[in-house]
Structure formats: C-alpha cells, structure tokens
Coordinates of C-alpha atoms and ligand atoms in Angstrom, one line a residue:
M1 CA 0.1 0.0 0.1
A2 CA 1.3 3.4 -0.9
E3 CA 2.1 5.8 1.7
R4 CA -0.5 8.6 2.4
A5 CA -0.6 12.4 2.6
V6 CA -3.6 14.4 4.1
L7 CA -4.6 17.3 2.1
A8 CA -6.6 20.5 3.2
Y9 CA -9.2 20.4 0.5
S10 CA -11.6 23.3 -0.4
G11 CA -13.2 21.6 -3.4
G12 CA -11.9 24.5 -5.7
L13 CA -9.6 24.0 -8.7
D14 CA -6.1 24.2 -7.0
T15 CA -6.8 21.7 -4.5
S16 CA -8.7 19.3 -6.9
V17 CA -5.6 19.4 -9.1
A18 CA -3.4 18.9 -6.0
V19 CA -5.0 15.4 -5.4
K20 CA -3.5 14.1 -8.6
W21 CA -0.4 16.2 -8.6
I22 CA 0.7 14.9 -5.1
K23 CA 0.2 11.4 -6.2
E24 CA 2.2 12.0 -9.4
K25 CA 5.0 13.9 -7.9
Y26 CA 5.4 12.2 -4.4
G27 CA 3.7 8.9 -4.9
Y28 CA 1.3 9.4 -1.9
D29 CA -2.3 8.2 -1.9
V30 CA -4.2 11.3 -1.0
V31 CA -6.7 11.7 1.9
T32 CA -8.7 15.0 1.7
F33 CA -9.7 17.0 4.8
T34 CA -12.4 19.6 4.6
V35 CA -13.5 21.7 7.8
D36 CA -16.2 23.9 8.3
I37 CA -15.3 27.0 10.5
G38 CA -18.0 29.2 9.1
N39 CA -16.9 29.3 5.6
V40 CA -20.2 27.4 4.8
P41 CA -18.9 24.6 2.5
N42 CA -21.4 21.9 1.4
L43 CA -19.4 19.3 3.2
E44 CA -21.2 16.3 1.7
A45 CA -20.7 17.7 -2.0
I46 CA -17.2 18.4 -1.3
R47 CA -16.6 14.9 0.0
Q48 CA -17.9 13.5 -3.1
K49 CA -15.8 15.9 -5.3
A50 CA -12.6 14.8 -3.5
L51 CA -13.3 11.1 -4.1
D52 CA -14.2 12.1 -7.8
A53 CA -10.8 13.9 -8.0
G54 CA -9.1 10.8 -7.0
A55 CA -8.7 10.9 -3.3
V56 CA -8.5 7.4 -1.6
D57 CA -10.6 8.8 1.3
A58 CA -12.3 12.2 2.2
V59 CA -12.9 13.4 5.6
V60 CA -15.0 16.2 6.5
A61 CA -15.7 18.0 9.8
D62 CA -17.8 20.7 11.4
A63 CA -15.5 22.7 13.7
R64 CA -17.3 25.8 14.2
E65 CA -18.0 25.5 18.0
Q66 CA -14.4 24.5 18.6
F67 CA -13.2 27.4 16.3
I68 CA -15.2 30.0 18.6
T69 CA -14.4 28.4 21.9
D70 CA -10.6 27.5 21.5
F71 CA -9.5 30.2 19.0
V72 CA -12.1 33.1 18.6
Y73 CA -12.8 33.6 22.4
P74 CA -9.1 33.7 23.5
S75 CA -8.3 36.4 20.9
L76 CA -11.5 38.3 21.9
K77 CA -10.4 38.2 25.6
A78 CA -7.0 39.3 24.7
D79 CA -8.5 42.2 22.4
A80 CA -6.2 40.9 19.7
I81 CA -6.5 43.3 16.7
Y82 CA -3.6 43.5 14.2
E83 CA -2.0 46.9 13.3
G84 CA -5.2 48.6 14.9
E85 CA -7.4 47.2 12.1
Y86 CA -7.6 43.6 11.5
S87 CA -9.5 41.3 13.9
L88 CA -7.5 38.3 12.6
A89 CA -10.3 36.0 11.3
T90 CA -8.1 34.2 8.8
A91 CA -5.1 34.2 11.0
I92 CA -6.9 32.4 14.0
G93 CA -8.3 29.7 11.7
R94 CA -5.1 28.4 10.6
P95 CA -3.9 27.0 13.9
L96 CA -7.1 25.0 14.1
I97 CA -6.7 23.8 10.6
A98 CA -3.1 22.9 11.3
Q99 CA -4.3 21.0 14.4
L100 CA -7.1 19.1 12.6
L101 CA -4.7 18.2 9.7
V102 CA -2.3 16.6 12.1
K103 CA -5.2 14.8 13.9
V104 CA -6.5 13.3 10.6
A105 CA -3.0 12.3 9.6
R106 CA -2.7 10.4 12.7
E107 CA -5.9 8.8 12.4
K108 CA -5.3 7.8 8.8
G109 CA -1.7 6.8 9.4
A110 CA -0.4 9.6 6.9
V111 CA 3.3 10.6 6.6
A112 CA 2.7 13.9 4.9
V113 CA 0.1 16.8 5.2
S114 CA -0.5 19.4 2.4
H115 CA -2.1 22.7 2.0
G116 CA -3.1 25.1 -0.9
C117 CA -1.1 28.1 0.2
T118 CA 1.2 30.0 -2.0
G119 CA 4.7 31.1 -1.1
K120 CA 3.9 34.6 -0.8
G121 CA 1.4 35.0 2.1
N122 CA 1.1 34.5 5.8
D123 CA -1.1 31.5 5.7
Q124 CA 1.7 29.2 4.6
V125 CA 3.7 30.4 7.6
R126 CA 0.9 29.8 10.0
L127 CA 0.2 26.3 8.5
D128 CA 3.8 25.2 8.4
V129 CA 4.7 26.3 11.8
G130 CA 1.6 24.9 13.4
I131 CA 2.0 21.5 11.7
G132 CA 5.7 21.5 12.5
T133 CA 5.0 22.1 16.1
L134 CA 2.2 19.6 16.6
G135 CA 3.6 16.9 14.0
P136 CA 7.3 17.5 13.6
D137 CA 7.7 14.1 11.8
L138 CA 5.1 14.9 9.2
K139 CA 6.4 16.0 5.8
I140 CA 4.7 19.2 4.5
I141 CA 3.8 19.7 1.0
A142 CA 2.5 22.9 -0.6
P143 CA 1.8 22.2 -4.2
A144 CA 0.8 25.7 -5.1
R145 CA 4.1 26.9 -3.8
E146 CA 5.9 24.4 -5.9
W147 CA 4.3 23.8 -9.1
G148 CA 4.2 27.4 -10.7
M149 CA 1.2 26.6 -12.8
T150 CA -1.1 29.3 -14.1
R151 CA -4.8 28.9 -13.9
E152 CA -4.9 28.0 -17.4
E153 CA -2.4 25.4 -16.9
L154 CA -4.3 24.1 -14.0
I155 CA -7.5 23.7 -16.1
Q156 CA -5.4 22.0 -18.8
Y157 CA -3.9 19.7 -16.3
A158 CA -7.3 18.8 -14.8
E159 CA -8.6 18.1 -18.2
Q160 CA -5.6 15.8 -19.1
H161 CA -6.1 13.9 -15.8
S162 CA -9.8 13.7 -16.1
I163 CA -10.3 15.6 -12.7
P164 CA -13.8 16.9 -12.8
I165 CA -13.7 20.6 -12.2
S166 CA -16.8 22.9 -12.4
I167 CA -15.3 25.9 -14.2
T168 CA -17.4 28.7 -12.4
R169 CA -16.6 32.3 -13.3
K170 CA -13.6 33.0 -11.3
S171 CA -14.1 35.6 -8.5
P172 CA -12.0 38.6 -9.4
Y173 CA -10.8 38.5 -5.6
S174 CA -9.1 36.0 -3.4
I175 CA -11.4 35.5 -0.4
D176 CA -11.1 33.6 2.7
E177 CA -14.0 33.6 5.1
N178 CA -14.9 32.0 8.5
L179 CA -17.2 32.9 11.4
W180 CA -15.0 35.8 12.6
G181 CA -14.6 37.6 9.5
R182 CA -14.1 37.7 5.5
S183 CA -10.8 38.7 3.9
I184 CA -10.5 40.0 0.4
E185 CA -7.5 40.4 -1.6
T186 CA -6.3 40.8 -5.1
G187 CA -7.6 42.1 -8.5
V188 CA -8.3 45.8 -8.6
L189 CA -7.7 45.9 -4.8
E190 CA -4.0 45.8 -5.6
D191 CA -4.1 49.4 -6.3
P192 CA -4.1 51.0 -3.0
W193 CA -5.6 54.2 -4.4
V194 CA -8.6 52.5 -5.9
E195 CA -11.8 52.4 -3.9
P196 CA -13.1 49.0 -3.3
P197 CA -15.8 48.3 -5.7
S198 CA -19.2 47.4 -4.2
D199 CA -18.9 43.8 -5.3
V200 CA -16.1 43.3 -2.7
Y201 CA -18.6 43.5 0.1
V202 CA -21.0 40.6 0.8
W203 CA -21.5 40.5 4.5
T204 CA -22.0 44.4 5.2
C205 CA -24.4 46.6 3.3
D206 CA -23.4 50.1 2.1
P207 CA -23.5 52.3 5.1
A208 CA -25.1 54.9 2.9
A209 CA -28.1 52.4 2.1
A210 CA -28.2 51.1 5.8
P211 CA -31.5 51.7 7.6
E212 CA -32.2 55.2 8.7
E213 CA -33.2 54.1 12.2
P214 CA -30.5 52.9 14.6
Q215 CA -30.5 49.6 16.1
Y216 CA -29.7 49.3 19.8
I217 CA -28.2 45.9 20.8
E218 CA -27.1 44.7 24.2
V219 CA -24.2 42.2 24.6
E220 CA -23.9 40.4 28.0
F221 CA -20.4 38.9 29.0
E222 CA -19.5 36.4 31.5
E223 CA -15.7 36.4 32.5
G224 CA -14.8 38.1 29.1
I225 CA -17.0 35.7 27.0
P226 CA -20.3 36.9 25.3
V227 CA -23.2 34.8 26.4
A228 CA -26.5 36.7 25.6
L229 CA -28.0 39.2 23.1
D230 CA -30.6 41.5 24.2
G231 CA -31.2 39.5 27.3
V232 CA -31.4 36.0 25.4
S233 CA -28.7 33.4 26.3
L234 CA -27.4 32.0 23.0
G235 CA -24.9 29.2 22.0
T236 CA -21.6 30.3 20.7
V237 CA -22.2 30.0 16.9
Q238 CA -25.8 31.4 17.2
L239 CA -24.6 34.5 19.1
I240 CA -22.0 35.3 16.4
E241 CA -24.4 34.6 13.4
M242 CA -27.0 36.9 14.9
L243 CA -24.6 39.7 15.7
H244 CA -23.2 39.3 12.1
A245 CA -26.8 39.8 10.7
A246 CA -27.5 42.7 12.8
A247 CA -24.2 44.5 12.3
G248 CA -23.9 43.6 8.7
R249 CA -27.5 45.1 8.0
H250 CA -26.2 48.4 9.4
G251 CA -23.0 48.2 7.4
V252 CA -20.7 47.8 10.4
G253 CA -17.3 46.1 10.2
R254 CA -15.7 47.2 6.9
V255 CA -11.9 47.6 7.0
D256 CA -9.6 48.8 4.2
H257 CA -6.1 48.4 5.3
I258 CA -2.4 48.6 4.2
E259 CA -1.1 45.6 6.0
N260 CA 2.6 44.5 6.8
R261 CA 2.9 40.7 6.1
L262 CA 5.3 38.6 7.8
V263 CA 7.2 37.8 4.7
G264 CA 8.0 41.4 4.3
I265 CA 5.4 42.6 1.6
K266 CA 2.7 45.4 2.2
S267 CA -0.6 44.3 1.1
R268 CA -3.8 46.0 0.5
E269 CA -6.6 44.0 2.5
I270 CA -10.3 44.5 2.8
Y271 CA -12.0 42.9 5.6
E272 CA -15.7 42.4 6.6
A273 CA -15.9 41.7 10.2
P274 CA -19.4 42.7 11.7
A275 CA -19.6 40.4 14.7
A276 CA -16.0 40.8 15.5
T277 CA -16.1 44.5 15.4
V278 CA -19.2 44.7 17.8
L279 CA -17.7 42.1 20.1
L280 CA -14.3 43.6 20.4
K281 CA -15.7 47.1 20.9
A282 CA -18.1 45.8 23.5
H283 CA -15.4 43.8 25.4
I284 CA -13.1 46.8 25.5
A285 CA -15.8 49.0 26.9
L286 CA -16.7 46.6 29.5
Q287 CA -13.1 46.0 30.7
N288 CA -12.7 49.6 30.9
L289 CA -15.3 49.5 33.8
V290 CA -13.8 46.8 35.8
L291 CA -10.0 46.9 35.4
T292 CA -7.9 49.5 36.9
K293 CA -5.9 52.0 34.9
D294 CA -2.8 50.0 35.5
Q295 CA -4.3 46.8 34.5
L296 CA -5.6 48.3 31.4
R297 CA -2.3 49.9 30.3
F298 CA -0.5 46.6 30.7
K299 CA -3.1 44.6 29.0
A300 CA -3.0 46.8 25.9
L301 CA 0.6 46.3 25.6
V302 CA -0.2 42.4 25.8
A303 CA -2.9 42.7 23.2
T304 CA -0.7 44.2 20.6
H305 CA 1.9 41.4 21.2
Y306 CA -0.8 38.8 21.3
A307 CA -2.1 40.0 17.9
D308 CA 1.4 39.8 16.3
L309 CA 1.9 36.3 17.7
I310 CA -1.5 35.3 16.1
Y311 CA -0.6 37.1 12.8
N312 CA 2.9 35.7 12.7
G313 CA 1.8 32.1 13.1
L314 CA 3.0 31.5 16.7
W315 CA -0.3 30.3 18.1
F316 CA 1.2 27.2 19.5
G317 CA 4.3 28.8 20.8
G318 CA 5.0 29.1 24.6
L319 CA 4.8 32.9 24.8
R320 CA 1.2 32.8 23.2
H321 CA 0.5 30.1 26.0
N322 CA 2.0 32.3 28.8
L323 CA -0.1 35.3 27.5
A324 CA -3.3 33.4 27.2
A325 CA -3.0 32.5 31.0
Y326 CA -2.4 36.1 32.0
V327 CA -5.3 37.1 29.8
D328 CA -7.6 34.6 31.4
D329 CA -6.7 35.9 34.9
T330 CA -7.6 39.5 33.8
Q331 CA -11.1 38.3 32.8
K332 CA -12.4 37.2 36.1
Y333 CA -14.5 40.3 36.6
V334 CA -15.4 41.2 33.0
T335 CA -18.9 40.2 33.5
G336 CA -21.7 42.6 32.7
T337 CA -23.7 44.2 29.9
V338 CA -22.7 46.7 27.1
R339 CA -25.3 48.6 25.0
L340 CA -24.2 49.5 21.4
K341 CA -25.9 51.5 18.8
L342 CA -25.6 50.2 15.1
H343 CA -26.1 53.0 12.7
K344 CA -24.9 53.8 9.0
G345 CA -21.7 51.9 9.3
T346 CA -21.0 52.9 12.8
C347 CA -21.1 50.9 16.1
S348 CA -20.9 53.1 19.1
V349 CA -20.9 52.1 22.8
V350 CA -23.8 54.0 24.5
G351 CA -23.9 52.2 27.9
R352 CA -22.2 49.6 30.0
K353 CA -23.0 48.1 33.4
S354 CA -21.3 45.5 35.7
P355 CA -21.8 44.0 39.3
Y356 CA -17.9 44.7 39.6
S357 CA -17.8 48.1 38.2
L358 CA -15.1 50.4 39.4
Y359 CA -17.0 53.4 38.3
D360 CA -18.2 55.2 41.6
L361 CA -20.9 57.8 41.1
S362 CA -20.2 59.5 44.4
L363 CA -16.6 60.1 43.5
A364 CA -17.3 61.0 39.8
T365 CA -20.2 63.4 40.4
Y366 CA -20.2 67.0 40.2
D367 CA -23.7 67.2 41.7
K368 CA -25.1 66.6 45.2
G369 CA -23.7 63.5 47.1
D370 CA -20.1 64.2 46.2
A371 CA -17.9 62.0 48.3
F372 CA -14.6 63.1 46.9
D373 CA -12.9 65.2 49.6
Q374 CA -11.3 68.0 47.5
S375 CA -9.2 69.3 50.3
D376 CA -6.9 66.0 49.6
S377 CA -6.0 67.4 46.2
P378 CA -3.6 70.2 47.0
G379 CA -1.4 68.0 49.2
F380 CA -1.4 65.3 46.5
I381 CA -0.6 67.8 43.8
R382 CA 2.4 69.2 45.9
L383 CA 4.0 65.8 46.0
W384 CA 3.2 64.7 42.4
G385 CA 4.8 67.9 41.2
L386 CA 7.8 67.7 43.5
P387 CA 10.1 66.1 41.0
S388 CA 9.1 68.9 38.3
R389 CA 9.7 71.7 40.8
L390 CA 13.1 70.3 41.8
Q391 CA 14.3 69.9 38.3
A392 CA 13.1 73.4 37.4
R393 CA 15.1 74.7 40.2
Q394 CA 18.4 72.8 39.5
Q395 CA 18.2 72.3 35.6
R396 CA 16.6 75.4 34.1
G397 CA 17.8 74.3 30.6
T398 CA 15.9 71.0 30.6
I399 CA 12.4 72.6 30.8
G400 CA 12.1 74.4 27.6
S401 CA 11.2 77.9 27.4
G402 CA 9.8 77.9 31.0
Ligands
LIG501 N1 -3.9 39.2 5.2 C1 -4.8 38.4 5.8 C2 -3.9 37.7 6.7 O1 -2.7 37.2 6.3 C3 -5.7 37.7 5.1 C4 -5.3 36.5 4.3 C5 -6.3 35.9 3.3 N2 -6.1 34.7 2.8 C6 -6.4 34.3 1.7 N3 -6.2 33.0 1.3 N4 -7.3 35.1 0.8 O2 -4.3 36.9 7.8

C-alpha cells in the first residue's frame, strides 16, 4: 500500500488538481480533509468531489464550535487586533486547521500533510509552523508553492487527468472567510488608490444604504465571554451569527487596510468583520469599567503582542500560551452588559454596567452627594509635582522655554 498524505481540501480548482499532482509527484495516496469553520462549504458535496478527483478517502468536519471556543474567544479576551485594524479572522483559523490536519494524519496513518497556500502569504507560515509544532515528523507539501502553474495550466492539467472541475466564473478576488470575518485581496484592490468596488462586500451593506433608524443591541459577557444578546442566552455559533446579521445590516465592520505581512510585503486588505467589530468594541468597553488604569495599560501592551503572535503563526508557541494565562486571569470580573448603537456603518458604545464596576458615582459626580474630598487634592498635587519643581530649580535648561 502506498504511503498517504492528508490534503486540506476546499473543493476548488487548485486543491482538486493537487490530489492528482501529489500522487504523481510524490507517490502518496491522498486523503482529503475539509473543515467548516463558518466558511459554509457543502461538506457532503465536497466529500464526493474529492473522491471524484481521485482521493482514496475524504474526511469532513464541522469545527465551528471549537473554532469559537478555543480560538476566537481567547483572541477576543485578549482584544487581539493586528495593526489596529484587522480582527485576525483568517489568522486564527489557521492553527485550528493545522491541528486538525495533524489529527487526521494520525488517524489515517499518513506521513505527510498538504495545503494549498502560495509562497507569498502569511497563511503558509501559520500552517507550516503549526504543523511543524504539533507533528514535527510529518512532511509538508504545498503544491501551489511548488508547481508554478497558471490558472490556464491548472485547467489543462485537470482536463488531461480527467479531474472533474466545475469551471465557475472566477471571482476577481481572493477570498477567505470564517465565522470571525471575511478577508478579500487581489484584483483591482492591488491598487491602494482604488476604492473597493461594491462587489467586494458581501456581508455588510453599504452604510449609505443602511436603515435610517439605528438599532440598539445589548451584549452580555461572563468572564470576558459573550453569552447573551438582548437578554437572550445564546450558543456560541448562534450568538456570532445573530450579531453578524444585525451589524451587517447596518454596514458595520468594513476595513480597508495596508497591512504588513510577515514575509515583508505590504498588501492591501479588505475585511468584513461585523460580529468581531461589535464584540471587540463591547469587550473593551466592559473591561474599561472593571479593570484599573494600570491593568488596562498593561493589557493593551499584551494585546498588541498577542495579535502579532497570532498574525505571525506562533499560536502554539510558549509565549502565546503564557500570555493566554495572563489574559484569562484578567477576565475574572469582565462580567456585565454593554449597550451599543448600530447606525449607518458605525457601532458606538452607549452604555455599560457590571456588578464589579469600579465606576463610583459618588466620587465622579459634580452634583449633590459628592464624596470626593477636594481638600486632599492640594497635598497630593504638591508631592506629584515635586520632581518637576526640583528639576526646574536645578536644571533650568531641561524645561524648555519656562
Ligand atoms: N492578510 C490576511 C492574513 O494574512 C488575510 C489573508 C487572506 N487569505 C487568503 N487566502 N485570501 O491573515
């Protein structure tokens, strides 16, 4: 019996050709693996397609729940946003795919795993590093990085090898999507001066055409995790899908960003992340109510670092693990409700409450009931300003024109 490779299979032209190409080039029998993390594939149809393309076995899985629980929630709790713009949907999907590829390889006795990434992007890094960490003995094959075939040549290859492919009108964009967001690249978007044509957006309506009436939505969190919308407890997938629909209807969650890839390239990225935009905003707002200033400052530093680790494919590394433990510890009191207003492409926080709130009205108020003793302030300010006064006395030159 020939040795086996497990191929991450989408059902598209590239991975269908890869089934035969791997057999020809490396001699491996190919077992395909297709996973649903909210990219809504028709798993049964894809399974059949894989077998028709020559796979000896075709495994499919619905991992939406696991995706949210083990990957989306940890990054939400960390407030992981890359370069201030990208909520990392594609990037957090990759370690899960790597993990499942290794698992299927073990179950099927494979010696190699394979994916359809090219040699220019971040995704190859995330998958290769993930696979190399979890299954260091497995050989990694990335056909699209190796074969150098154009789309025409791929179609020709498929015809020559009687691989049934449905030639659909090719989308002008390269698209990746899952429950946390949709990433769109290439085509006219490669000119950073060109405004994204309207057909780029599928999940969010044009803010100009969004309802005139705003929609208010209440998101309830328990220890940093969203558990209910408008007072109704919901399951993980359902909660994200409902937010997706509401925010999408109001045109919330569009991003147009020049991004710095790990491989050194700057690329123009469009994202649609309606649910992620609302949840990240809401989470940060609730945290602001329950963590101290010092905790917030430090956590923001960790958030940037955490986002870089996810983006750069180091999910399974020790540092991400360490930081996840820190983040979890910060979430103990991140329980409460945030009220948001969705309107014409904007999502604004308009209210927040928590049983652990550190906001004390009797200290903050300028009205009756003020419990803040203003006579404490002059002494505090005298000590706070002491270093400045000392410096001014001894080093006139260091304090500018004063
Ligand atoms: N630039 C984003 C990232 O690196 C999105 C990648 C999209 N991938 C794709 N195959 N279209 O995470």
